[in-house]
Coordinates of N, CA, C and O in Angstrom, one line a residue:
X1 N -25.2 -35.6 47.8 CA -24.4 -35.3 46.7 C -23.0 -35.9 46.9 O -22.2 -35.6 47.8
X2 N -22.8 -36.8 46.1 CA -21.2 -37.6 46.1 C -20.0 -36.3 45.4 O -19.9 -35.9 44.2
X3 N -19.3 -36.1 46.5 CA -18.1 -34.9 46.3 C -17.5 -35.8 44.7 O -17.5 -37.0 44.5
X4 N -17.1 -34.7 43.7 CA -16.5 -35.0 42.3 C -15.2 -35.0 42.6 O -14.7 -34.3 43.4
X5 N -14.4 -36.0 41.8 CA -13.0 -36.4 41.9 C -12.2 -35.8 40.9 O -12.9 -34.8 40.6
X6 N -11.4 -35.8 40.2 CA -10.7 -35.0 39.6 C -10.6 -36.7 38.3 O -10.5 -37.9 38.8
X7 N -10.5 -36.5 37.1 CA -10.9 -37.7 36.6 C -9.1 -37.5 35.3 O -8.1 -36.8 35.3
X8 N -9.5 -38.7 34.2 CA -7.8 -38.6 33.6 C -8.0 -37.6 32.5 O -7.1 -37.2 31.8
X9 N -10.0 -37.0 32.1 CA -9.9 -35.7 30.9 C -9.2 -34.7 32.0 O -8.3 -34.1 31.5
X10 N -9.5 -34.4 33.1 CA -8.5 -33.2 34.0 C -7.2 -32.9 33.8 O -6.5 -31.9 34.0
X11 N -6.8 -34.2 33.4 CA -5.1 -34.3 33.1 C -4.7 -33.2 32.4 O -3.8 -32.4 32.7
X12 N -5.7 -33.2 31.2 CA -5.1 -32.0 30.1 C -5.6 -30.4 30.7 O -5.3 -29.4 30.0
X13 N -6.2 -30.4 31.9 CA -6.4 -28.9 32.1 C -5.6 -29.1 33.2 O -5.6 -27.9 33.6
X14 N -4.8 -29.9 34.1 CA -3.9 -29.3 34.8 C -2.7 -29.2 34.7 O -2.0 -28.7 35.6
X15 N -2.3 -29.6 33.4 CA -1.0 -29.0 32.7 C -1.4 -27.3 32.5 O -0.4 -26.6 32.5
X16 N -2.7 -26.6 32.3 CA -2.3 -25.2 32.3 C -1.6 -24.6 33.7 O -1.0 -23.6 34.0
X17 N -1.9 -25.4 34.4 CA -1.7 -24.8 36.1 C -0.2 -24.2 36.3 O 0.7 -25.0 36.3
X18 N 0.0 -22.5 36.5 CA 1.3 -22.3 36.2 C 1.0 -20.7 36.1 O 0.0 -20.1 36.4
X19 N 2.2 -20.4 35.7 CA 2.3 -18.8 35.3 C 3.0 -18.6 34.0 O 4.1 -18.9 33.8
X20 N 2.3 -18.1 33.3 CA 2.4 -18.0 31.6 C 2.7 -16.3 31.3 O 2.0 -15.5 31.8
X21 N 3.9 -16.0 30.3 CA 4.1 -15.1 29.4 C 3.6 -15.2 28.4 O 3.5 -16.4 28.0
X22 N 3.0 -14.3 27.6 CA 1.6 -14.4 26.7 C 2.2 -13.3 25.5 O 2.1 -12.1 25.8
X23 N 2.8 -13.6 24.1 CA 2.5 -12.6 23.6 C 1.3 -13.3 22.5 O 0.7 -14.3 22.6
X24 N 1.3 -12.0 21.3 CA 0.3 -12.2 20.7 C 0.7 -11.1 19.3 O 1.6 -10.4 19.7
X25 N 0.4 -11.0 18.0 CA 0.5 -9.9 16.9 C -0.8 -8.9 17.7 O -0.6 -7.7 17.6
X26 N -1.7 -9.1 18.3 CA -2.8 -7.9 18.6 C -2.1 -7.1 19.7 O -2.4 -5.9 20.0
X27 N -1.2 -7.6 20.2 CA -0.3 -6.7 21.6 C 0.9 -6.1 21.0 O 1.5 -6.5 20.1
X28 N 1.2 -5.3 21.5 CA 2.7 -4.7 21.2 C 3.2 -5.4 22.7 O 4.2 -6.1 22.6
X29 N 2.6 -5.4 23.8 CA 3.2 -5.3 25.3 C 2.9 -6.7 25.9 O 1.8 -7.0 26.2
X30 N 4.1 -7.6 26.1 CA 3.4 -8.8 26.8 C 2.5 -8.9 27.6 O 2.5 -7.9 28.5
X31 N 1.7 -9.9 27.8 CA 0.4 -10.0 29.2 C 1.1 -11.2 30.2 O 2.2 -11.6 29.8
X32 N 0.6 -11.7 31.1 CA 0.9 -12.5 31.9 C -0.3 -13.2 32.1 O -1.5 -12.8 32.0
X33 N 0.1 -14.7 32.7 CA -1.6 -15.6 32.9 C -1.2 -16.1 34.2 O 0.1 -16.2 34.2
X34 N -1.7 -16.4 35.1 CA -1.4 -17.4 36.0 C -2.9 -18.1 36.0 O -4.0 -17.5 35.9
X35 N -2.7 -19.4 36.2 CA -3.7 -20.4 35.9 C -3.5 -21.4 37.1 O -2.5 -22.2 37.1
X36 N -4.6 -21.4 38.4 CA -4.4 -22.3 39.4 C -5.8 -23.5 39.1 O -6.8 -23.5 38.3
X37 N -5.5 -24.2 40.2 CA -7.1 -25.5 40.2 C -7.8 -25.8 41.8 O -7.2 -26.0 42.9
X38 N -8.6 -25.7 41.6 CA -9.8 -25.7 42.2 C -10.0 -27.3 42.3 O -10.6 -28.0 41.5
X39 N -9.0 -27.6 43.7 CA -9.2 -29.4 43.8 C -9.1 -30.2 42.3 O -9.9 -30.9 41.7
X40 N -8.2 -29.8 42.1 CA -8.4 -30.9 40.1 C -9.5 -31.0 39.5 O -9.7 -32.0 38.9
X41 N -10.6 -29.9 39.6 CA -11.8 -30.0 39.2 C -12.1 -28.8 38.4 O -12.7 -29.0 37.4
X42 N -11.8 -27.8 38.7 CA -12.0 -26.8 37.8 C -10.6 -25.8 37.9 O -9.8 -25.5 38.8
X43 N -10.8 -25.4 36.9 CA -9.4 -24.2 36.6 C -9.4 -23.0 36.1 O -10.1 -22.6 35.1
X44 N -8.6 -22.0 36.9 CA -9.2 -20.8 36.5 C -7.6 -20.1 36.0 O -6.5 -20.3 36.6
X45 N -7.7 -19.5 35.1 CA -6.9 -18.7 34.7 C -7.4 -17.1 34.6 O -8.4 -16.6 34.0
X46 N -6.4 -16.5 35.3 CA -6.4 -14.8 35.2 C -5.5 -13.8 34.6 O -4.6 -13.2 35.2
X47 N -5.7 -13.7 33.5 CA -4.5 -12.8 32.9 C -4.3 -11.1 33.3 O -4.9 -10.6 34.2
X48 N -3.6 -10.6 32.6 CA -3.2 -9.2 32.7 C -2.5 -8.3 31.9 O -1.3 -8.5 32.0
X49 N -2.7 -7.3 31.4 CA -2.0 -6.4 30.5 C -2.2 -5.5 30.0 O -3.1 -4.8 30.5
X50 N -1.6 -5.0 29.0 CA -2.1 -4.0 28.4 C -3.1 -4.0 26.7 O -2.9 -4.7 25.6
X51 N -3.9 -3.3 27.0 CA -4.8 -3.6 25.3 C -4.1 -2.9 24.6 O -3.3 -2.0 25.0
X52 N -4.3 -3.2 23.4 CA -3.5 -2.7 22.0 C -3.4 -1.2 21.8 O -4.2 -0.7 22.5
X53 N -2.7 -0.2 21.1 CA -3.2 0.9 20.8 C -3.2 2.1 21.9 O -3.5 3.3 21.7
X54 N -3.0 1.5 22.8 CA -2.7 2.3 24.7 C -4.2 2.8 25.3 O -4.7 3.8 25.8
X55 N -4.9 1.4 24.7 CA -6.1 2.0 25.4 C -6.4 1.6 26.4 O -7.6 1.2 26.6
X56 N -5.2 1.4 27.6 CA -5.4 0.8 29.0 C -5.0 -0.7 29.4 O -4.6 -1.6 28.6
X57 N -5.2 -0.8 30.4 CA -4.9 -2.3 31.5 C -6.1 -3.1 30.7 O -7.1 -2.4 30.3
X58 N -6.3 -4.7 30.5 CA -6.8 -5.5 31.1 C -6.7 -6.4 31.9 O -5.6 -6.7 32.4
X59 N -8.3 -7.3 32.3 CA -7.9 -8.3 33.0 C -8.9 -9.3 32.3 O -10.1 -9.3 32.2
X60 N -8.3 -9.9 32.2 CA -9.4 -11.7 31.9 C -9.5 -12.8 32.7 O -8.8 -13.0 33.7
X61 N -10.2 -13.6 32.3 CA -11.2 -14.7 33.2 C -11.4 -15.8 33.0 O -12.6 -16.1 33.2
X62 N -10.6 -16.7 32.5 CA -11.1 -18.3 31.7 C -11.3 -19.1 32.9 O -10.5 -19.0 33.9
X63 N -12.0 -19.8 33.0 CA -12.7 -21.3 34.0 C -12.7 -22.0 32.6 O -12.9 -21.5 31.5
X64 N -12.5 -23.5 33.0 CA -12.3 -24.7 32.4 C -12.6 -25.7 33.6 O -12.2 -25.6 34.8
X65 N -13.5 -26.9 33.1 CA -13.3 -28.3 33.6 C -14.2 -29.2 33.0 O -15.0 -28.9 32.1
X66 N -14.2 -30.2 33.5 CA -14.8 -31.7 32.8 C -16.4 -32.0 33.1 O -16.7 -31.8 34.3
X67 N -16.9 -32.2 32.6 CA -18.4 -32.0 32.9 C -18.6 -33.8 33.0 O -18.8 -34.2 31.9
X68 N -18.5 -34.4 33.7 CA -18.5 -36.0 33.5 C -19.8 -36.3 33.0 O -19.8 -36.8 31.9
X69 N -20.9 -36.0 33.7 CA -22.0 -36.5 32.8 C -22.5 -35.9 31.7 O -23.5 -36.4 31.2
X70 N -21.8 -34.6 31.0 CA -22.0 -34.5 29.6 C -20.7 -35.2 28.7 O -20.8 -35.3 27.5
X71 N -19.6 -35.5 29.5 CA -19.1 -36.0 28.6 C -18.1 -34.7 27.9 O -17.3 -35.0 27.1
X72 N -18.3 -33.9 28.2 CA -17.9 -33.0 27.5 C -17.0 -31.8 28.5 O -17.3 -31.6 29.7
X73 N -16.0 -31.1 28.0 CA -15.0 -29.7 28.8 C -16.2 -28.9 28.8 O -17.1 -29.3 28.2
X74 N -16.3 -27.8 29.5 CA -16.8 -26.8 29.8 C -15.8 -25.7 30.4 O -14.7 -25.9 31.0
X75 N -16.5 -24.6 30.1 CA -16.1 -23.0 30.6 C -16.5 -22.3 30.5 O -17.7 -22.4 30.3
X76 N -16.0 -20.8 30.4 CA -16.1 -19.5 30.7 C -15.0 -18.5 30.2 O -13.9 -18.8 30.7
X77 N -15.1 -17.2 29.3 CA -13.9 -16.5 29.5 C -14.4 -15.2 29.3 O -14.7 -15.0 28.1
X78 N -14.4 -14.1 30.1 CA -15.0 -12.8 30.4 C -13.5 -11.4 30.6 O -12.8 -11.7 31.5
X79 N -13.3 -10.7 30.2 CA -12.5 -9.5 30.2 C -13.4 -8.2 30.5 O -14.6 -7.9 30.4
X80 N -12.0 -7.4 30.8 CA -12.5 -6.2 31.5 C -13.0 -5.4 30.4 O -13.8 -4.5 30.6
X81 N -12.4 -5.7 29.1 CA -13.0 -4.8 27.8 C -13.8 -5.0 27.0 O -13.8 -4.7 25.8
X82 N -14.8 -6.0 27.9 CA -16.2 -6.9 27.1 C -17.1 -6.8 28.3 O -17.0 -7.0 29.5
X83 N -18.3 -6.5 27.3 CA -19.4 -7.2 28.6 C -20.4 -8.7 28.1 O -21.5 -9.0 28.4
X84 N -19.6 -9.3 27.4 CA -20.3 -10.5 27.1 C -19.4 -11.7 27.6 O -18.2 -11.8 27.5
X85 N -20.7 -12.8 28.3 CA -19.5 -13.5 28.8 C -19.6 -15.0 27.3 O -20.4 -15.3 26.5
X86 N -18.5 -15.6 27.7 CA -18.5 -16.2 26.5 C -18.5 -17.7 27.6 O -17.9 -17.8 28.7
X87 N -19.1 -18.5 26.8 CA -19.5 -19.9 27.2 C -19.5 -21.0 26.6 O -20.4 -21.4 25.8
X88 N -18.1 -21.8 27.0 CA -17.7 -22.6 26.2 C -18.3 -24.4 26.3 O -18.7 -24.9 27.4
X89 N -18.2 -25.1 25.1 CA -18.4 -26.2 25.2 C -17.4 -27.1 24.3 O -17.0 -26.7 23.2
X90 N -17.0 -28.1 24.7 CA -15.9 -28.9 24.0 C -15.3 -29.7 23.9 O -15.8 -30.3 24.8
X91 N -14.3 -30.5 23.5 CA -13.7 -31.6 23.9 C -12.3 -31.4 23.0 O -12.1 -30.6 22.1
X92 N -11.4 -32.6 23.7 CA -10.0 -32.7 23.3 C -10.0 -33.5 21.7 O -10.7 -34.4 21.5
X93 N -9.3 -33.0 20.9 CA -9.0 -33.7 19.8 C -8.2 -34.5 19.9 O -7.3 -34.5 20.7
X94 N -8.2 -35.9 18.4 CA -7.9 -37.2 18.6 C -6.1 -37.0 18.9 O -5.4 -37.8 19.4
X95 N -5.7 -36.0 18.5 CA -4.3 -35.6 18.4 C -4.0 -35.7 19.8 O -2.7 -35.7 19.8
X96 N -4.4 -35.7 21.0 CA -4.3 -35.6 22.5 C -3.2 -33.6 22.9 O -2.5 -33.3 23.9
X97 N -3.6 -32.9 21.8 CA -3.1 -31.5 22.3 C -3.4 -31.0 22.4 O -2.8 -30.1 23.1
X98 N -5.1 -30.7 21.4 CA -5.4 -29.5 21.4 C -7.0 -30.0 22.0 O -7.7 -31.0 22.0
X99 N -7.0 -28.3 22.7 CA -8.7 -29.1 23.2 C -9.5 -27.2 22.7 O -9.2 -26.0 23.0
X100 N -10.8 -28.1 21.7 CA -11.1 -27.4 21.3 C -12.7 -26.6 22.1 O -13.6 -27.4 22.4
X101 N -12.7 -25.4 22.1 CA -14.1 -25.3 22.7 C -14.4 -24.2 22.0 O -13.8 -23.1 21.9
X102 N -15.6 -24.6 21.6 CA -17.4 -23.8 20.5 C -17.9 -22.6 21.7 O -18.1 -22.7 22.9
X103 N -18.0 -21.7 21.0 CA -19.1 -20.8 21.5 C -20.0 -19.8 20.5 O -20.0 -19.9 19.2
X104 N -20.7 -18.9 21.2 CA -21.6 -17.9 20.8 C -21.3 -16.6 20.9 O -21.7 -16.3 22.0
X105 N -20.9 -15.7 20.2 CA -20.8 -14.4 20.6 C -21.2 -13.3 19.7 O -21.9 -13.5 18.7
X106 N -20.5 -12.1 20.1 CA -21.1 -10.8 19.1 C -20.3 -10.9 17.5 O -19.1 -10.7 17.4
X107 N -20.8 -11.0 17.0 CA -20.4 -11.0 15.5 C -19.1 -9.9 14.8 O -19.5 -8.8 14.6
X108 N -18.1 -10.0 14.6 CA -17.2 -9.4 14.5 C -17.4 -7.9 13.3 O -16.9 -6.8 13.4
X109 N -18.4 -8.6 12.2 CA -19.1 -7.7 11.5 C -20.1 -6.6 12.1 O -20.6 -5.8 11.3
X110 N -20.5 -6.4 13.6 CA -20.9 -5.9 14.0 C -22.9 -5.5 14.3 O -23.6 -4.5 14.3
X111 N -22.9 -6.8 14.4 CA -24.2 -6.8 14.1 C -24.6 -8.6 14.4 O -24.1 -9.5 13.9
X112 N -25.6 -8.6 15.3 CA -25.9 -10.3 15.7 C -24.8 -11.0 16.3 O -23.7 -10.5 16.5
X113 N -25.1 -12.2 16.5 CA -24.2 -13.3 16.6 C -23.5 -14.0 16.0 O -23.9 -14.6 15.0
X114 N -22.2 -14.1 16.6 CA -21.8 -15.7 15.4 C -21.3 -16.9 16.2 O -21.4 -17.0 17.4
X115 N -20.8 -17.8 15.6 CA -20.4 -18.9 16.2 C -18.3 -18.9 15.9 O -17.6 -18.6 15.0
X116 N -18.2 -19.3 17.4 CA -16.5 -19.3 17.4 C -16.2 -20.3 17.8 O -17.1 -20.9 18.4
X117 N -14.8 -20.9 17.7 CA -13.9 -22.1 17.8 C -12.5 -21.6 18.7 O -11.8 -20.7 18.2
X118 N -12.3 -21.8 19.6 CA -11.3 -21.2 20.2 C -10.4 -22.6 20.5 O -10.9 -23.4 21.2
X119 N -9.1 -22.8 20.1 CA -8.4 -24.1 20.7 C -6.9 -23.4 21.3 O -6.3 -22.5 20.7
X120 N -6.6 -24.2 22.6 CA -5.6 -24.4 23.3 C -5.1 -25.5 22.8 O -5.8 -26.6 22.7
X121 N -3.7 -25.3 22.6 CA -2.9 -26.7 22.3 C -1.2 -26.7 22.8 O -0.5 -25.7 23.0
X122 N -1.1 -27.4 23.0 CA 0.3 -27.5 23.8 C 1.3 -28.0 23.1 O 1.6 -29.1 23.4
X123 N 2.1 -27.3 22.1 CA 3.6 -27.7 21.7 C 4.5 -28.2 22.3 O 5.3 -28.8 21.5
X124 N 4.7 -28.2 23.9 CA 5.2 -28.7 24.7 C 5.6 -28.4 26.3 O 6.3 -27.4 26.2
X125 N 5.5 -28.6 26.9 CA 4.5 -29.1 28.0 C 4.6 -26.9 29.1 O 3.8 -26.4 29.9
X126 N 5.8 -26.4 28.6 CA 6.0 -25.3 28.9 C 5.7 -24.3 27.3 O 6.2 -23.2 27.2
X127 N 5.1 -24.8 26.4 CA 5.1 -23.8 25.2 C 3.3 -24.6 24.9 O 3.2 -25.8 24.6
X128 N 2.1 -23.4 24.9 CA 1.2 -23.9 24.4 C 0.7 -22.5 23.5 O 1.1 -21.5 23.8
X129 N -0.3 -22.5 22.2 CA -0.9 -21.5 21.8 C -2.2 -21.2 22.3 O -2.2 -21.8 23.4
X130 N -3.6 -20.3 22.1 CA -4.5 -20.0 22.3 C -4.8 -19.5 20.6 O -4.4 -18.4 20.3
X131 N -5.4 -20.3 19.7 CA -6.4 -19.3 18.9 C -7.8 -19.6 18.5 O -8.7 -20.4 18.6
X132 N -7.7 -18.4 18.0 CA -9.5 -18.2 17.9 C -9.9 -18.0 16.4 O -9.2 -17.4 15.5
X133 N -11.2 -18.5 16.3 CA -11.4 -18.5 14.6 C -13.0 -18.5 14.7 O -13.7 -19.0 15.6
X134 N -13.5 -17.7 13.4 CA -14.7 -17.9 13.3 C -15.4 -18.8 12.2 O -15.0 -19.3 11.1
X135 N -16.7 -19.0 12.9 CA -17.1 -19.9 11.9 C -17.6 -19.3 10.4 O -18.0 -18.2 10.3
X136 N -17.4 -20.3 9.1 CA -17.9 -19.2 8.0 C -18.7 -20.0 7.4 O -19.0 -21.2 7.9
X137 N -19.2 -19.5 6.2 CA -21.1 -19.6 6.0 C -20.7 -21.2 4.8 O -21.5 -21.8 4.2
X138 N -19.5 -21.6 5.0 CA -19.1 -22.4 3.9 C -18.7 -23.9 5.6 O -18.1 -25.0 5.5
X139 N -19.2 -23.5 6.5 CA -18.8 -24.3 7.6 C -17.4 -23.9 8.3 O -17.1 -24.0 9.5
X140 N -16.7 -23.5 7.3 CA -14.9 -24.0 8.2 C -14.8 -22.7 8.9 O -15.5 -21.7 8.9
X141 N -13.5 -22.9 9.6 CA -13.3 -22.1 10.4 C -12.1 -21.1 10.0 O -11.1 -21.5 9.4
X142 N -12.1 -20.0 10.3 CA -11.3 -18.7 9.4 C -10.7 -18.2 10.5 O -11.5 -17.5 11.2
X143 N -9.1 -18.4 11.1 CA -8.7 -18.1 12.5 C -8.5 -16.7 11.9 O -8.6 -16.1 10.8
X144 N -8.1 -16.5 13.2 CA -8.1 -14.3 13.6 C -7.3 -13.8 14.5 O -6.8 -12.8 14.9
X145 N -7.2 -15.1 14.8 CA -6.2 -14.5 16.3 C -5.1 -15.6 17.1 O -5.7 -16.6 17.5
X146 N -3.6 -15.7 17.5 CA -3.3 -16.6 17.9 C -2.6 -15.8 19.2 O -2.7 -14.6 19.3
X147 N -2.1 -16.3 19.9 CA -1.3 -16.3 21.4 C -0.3 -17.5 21.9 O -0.2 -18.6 22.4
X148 N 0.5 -16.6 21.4 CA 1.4 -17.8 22.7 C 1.9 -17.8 24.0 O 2.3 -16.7 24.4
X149 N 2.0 -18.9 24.7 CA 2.0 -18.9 26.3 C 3.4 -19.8 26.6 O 3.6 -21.0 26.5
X150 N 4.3 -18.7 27.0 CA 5.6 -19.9 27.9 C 5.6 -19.5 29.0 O 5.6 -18.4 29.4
X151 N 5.5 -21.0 29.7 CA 6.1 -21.3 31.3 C 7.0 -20.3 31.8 O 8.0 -20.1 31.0
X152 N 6.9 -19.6 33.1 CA 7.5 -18.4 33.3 C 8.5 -20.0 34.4 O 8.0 -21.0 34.8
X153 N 9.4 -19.7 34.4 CA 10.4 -20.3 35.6 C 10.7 -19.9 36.4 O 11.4 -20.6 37.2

């Protein structure tokens, strides 16, 4: 097995590498992220806070990295107040900021699955968003949720 190098799509996931203040409209209480890398090859970010409404602490779990022979980003992002893990696939858009990744999950209507769009984009190089949108029966995507992340100093 030829050890994997860290390649120039990595570029855009090791700008997350850092410690991020996170708020969000679903929080009253800021969260925090710290996001380190795994040899420039894979990246993990671990957040922390409190859930909305005072119904306790979480913690979350995003992995990201470059899949070179798909061609394509990959990941992961699992919390303490879900048991479904979510599994991402995706690539950067032509804009070079936002990188968007598809998944599968429990349907927000409560019942089956649906399909989601989650993009990270970076306003500037210490200010990025996180939102999430679902897919609707007309194709487009209907966001639900945004976050934003500044570089703690």
């Amino acid at each position: 097995m030829v050890m994997a190098k860290p390649r120039a799509e990595h570029g855009f996931l090791e700008k997350l590498v850092g410690r991020w203040d996170v708020t969000s409209e679903m929080s009253d209480k800021p969260w925090v992220e710290t996001v380190r890398s795994l040899s420039g090859i894979w990246f993990i970010a671990e957040g922390s806070g409190d859930m909305p409404g005072g119904e306790g602490p979480a913690t979350t779990m995003l992995t990201l990295g470059f899949d070179a022979a798909r061609g394509r980003y990959v990941g992961t992002w699992l919390g303490s107040m879900m048991d479904n893990l979510w599994v991402y696939d995706g690539e950067v858009e032509p804009d070079g900021k936002t990188l968007s990744l598809y998944t599968t999950g429990p349907s927000m209507e409560g019942e089956g699955m649906a399909d989601y769009r989650e993009q990270i984009r970076f306003l500037s190089d210490d200010h990025r968003t996180f939102t999430s949108g679902a897919k609707q029966p007309d194709g487009s995507w209907k966001q639900f949720m945004e976050a934003h992340y500044h570089r703690k100093a």
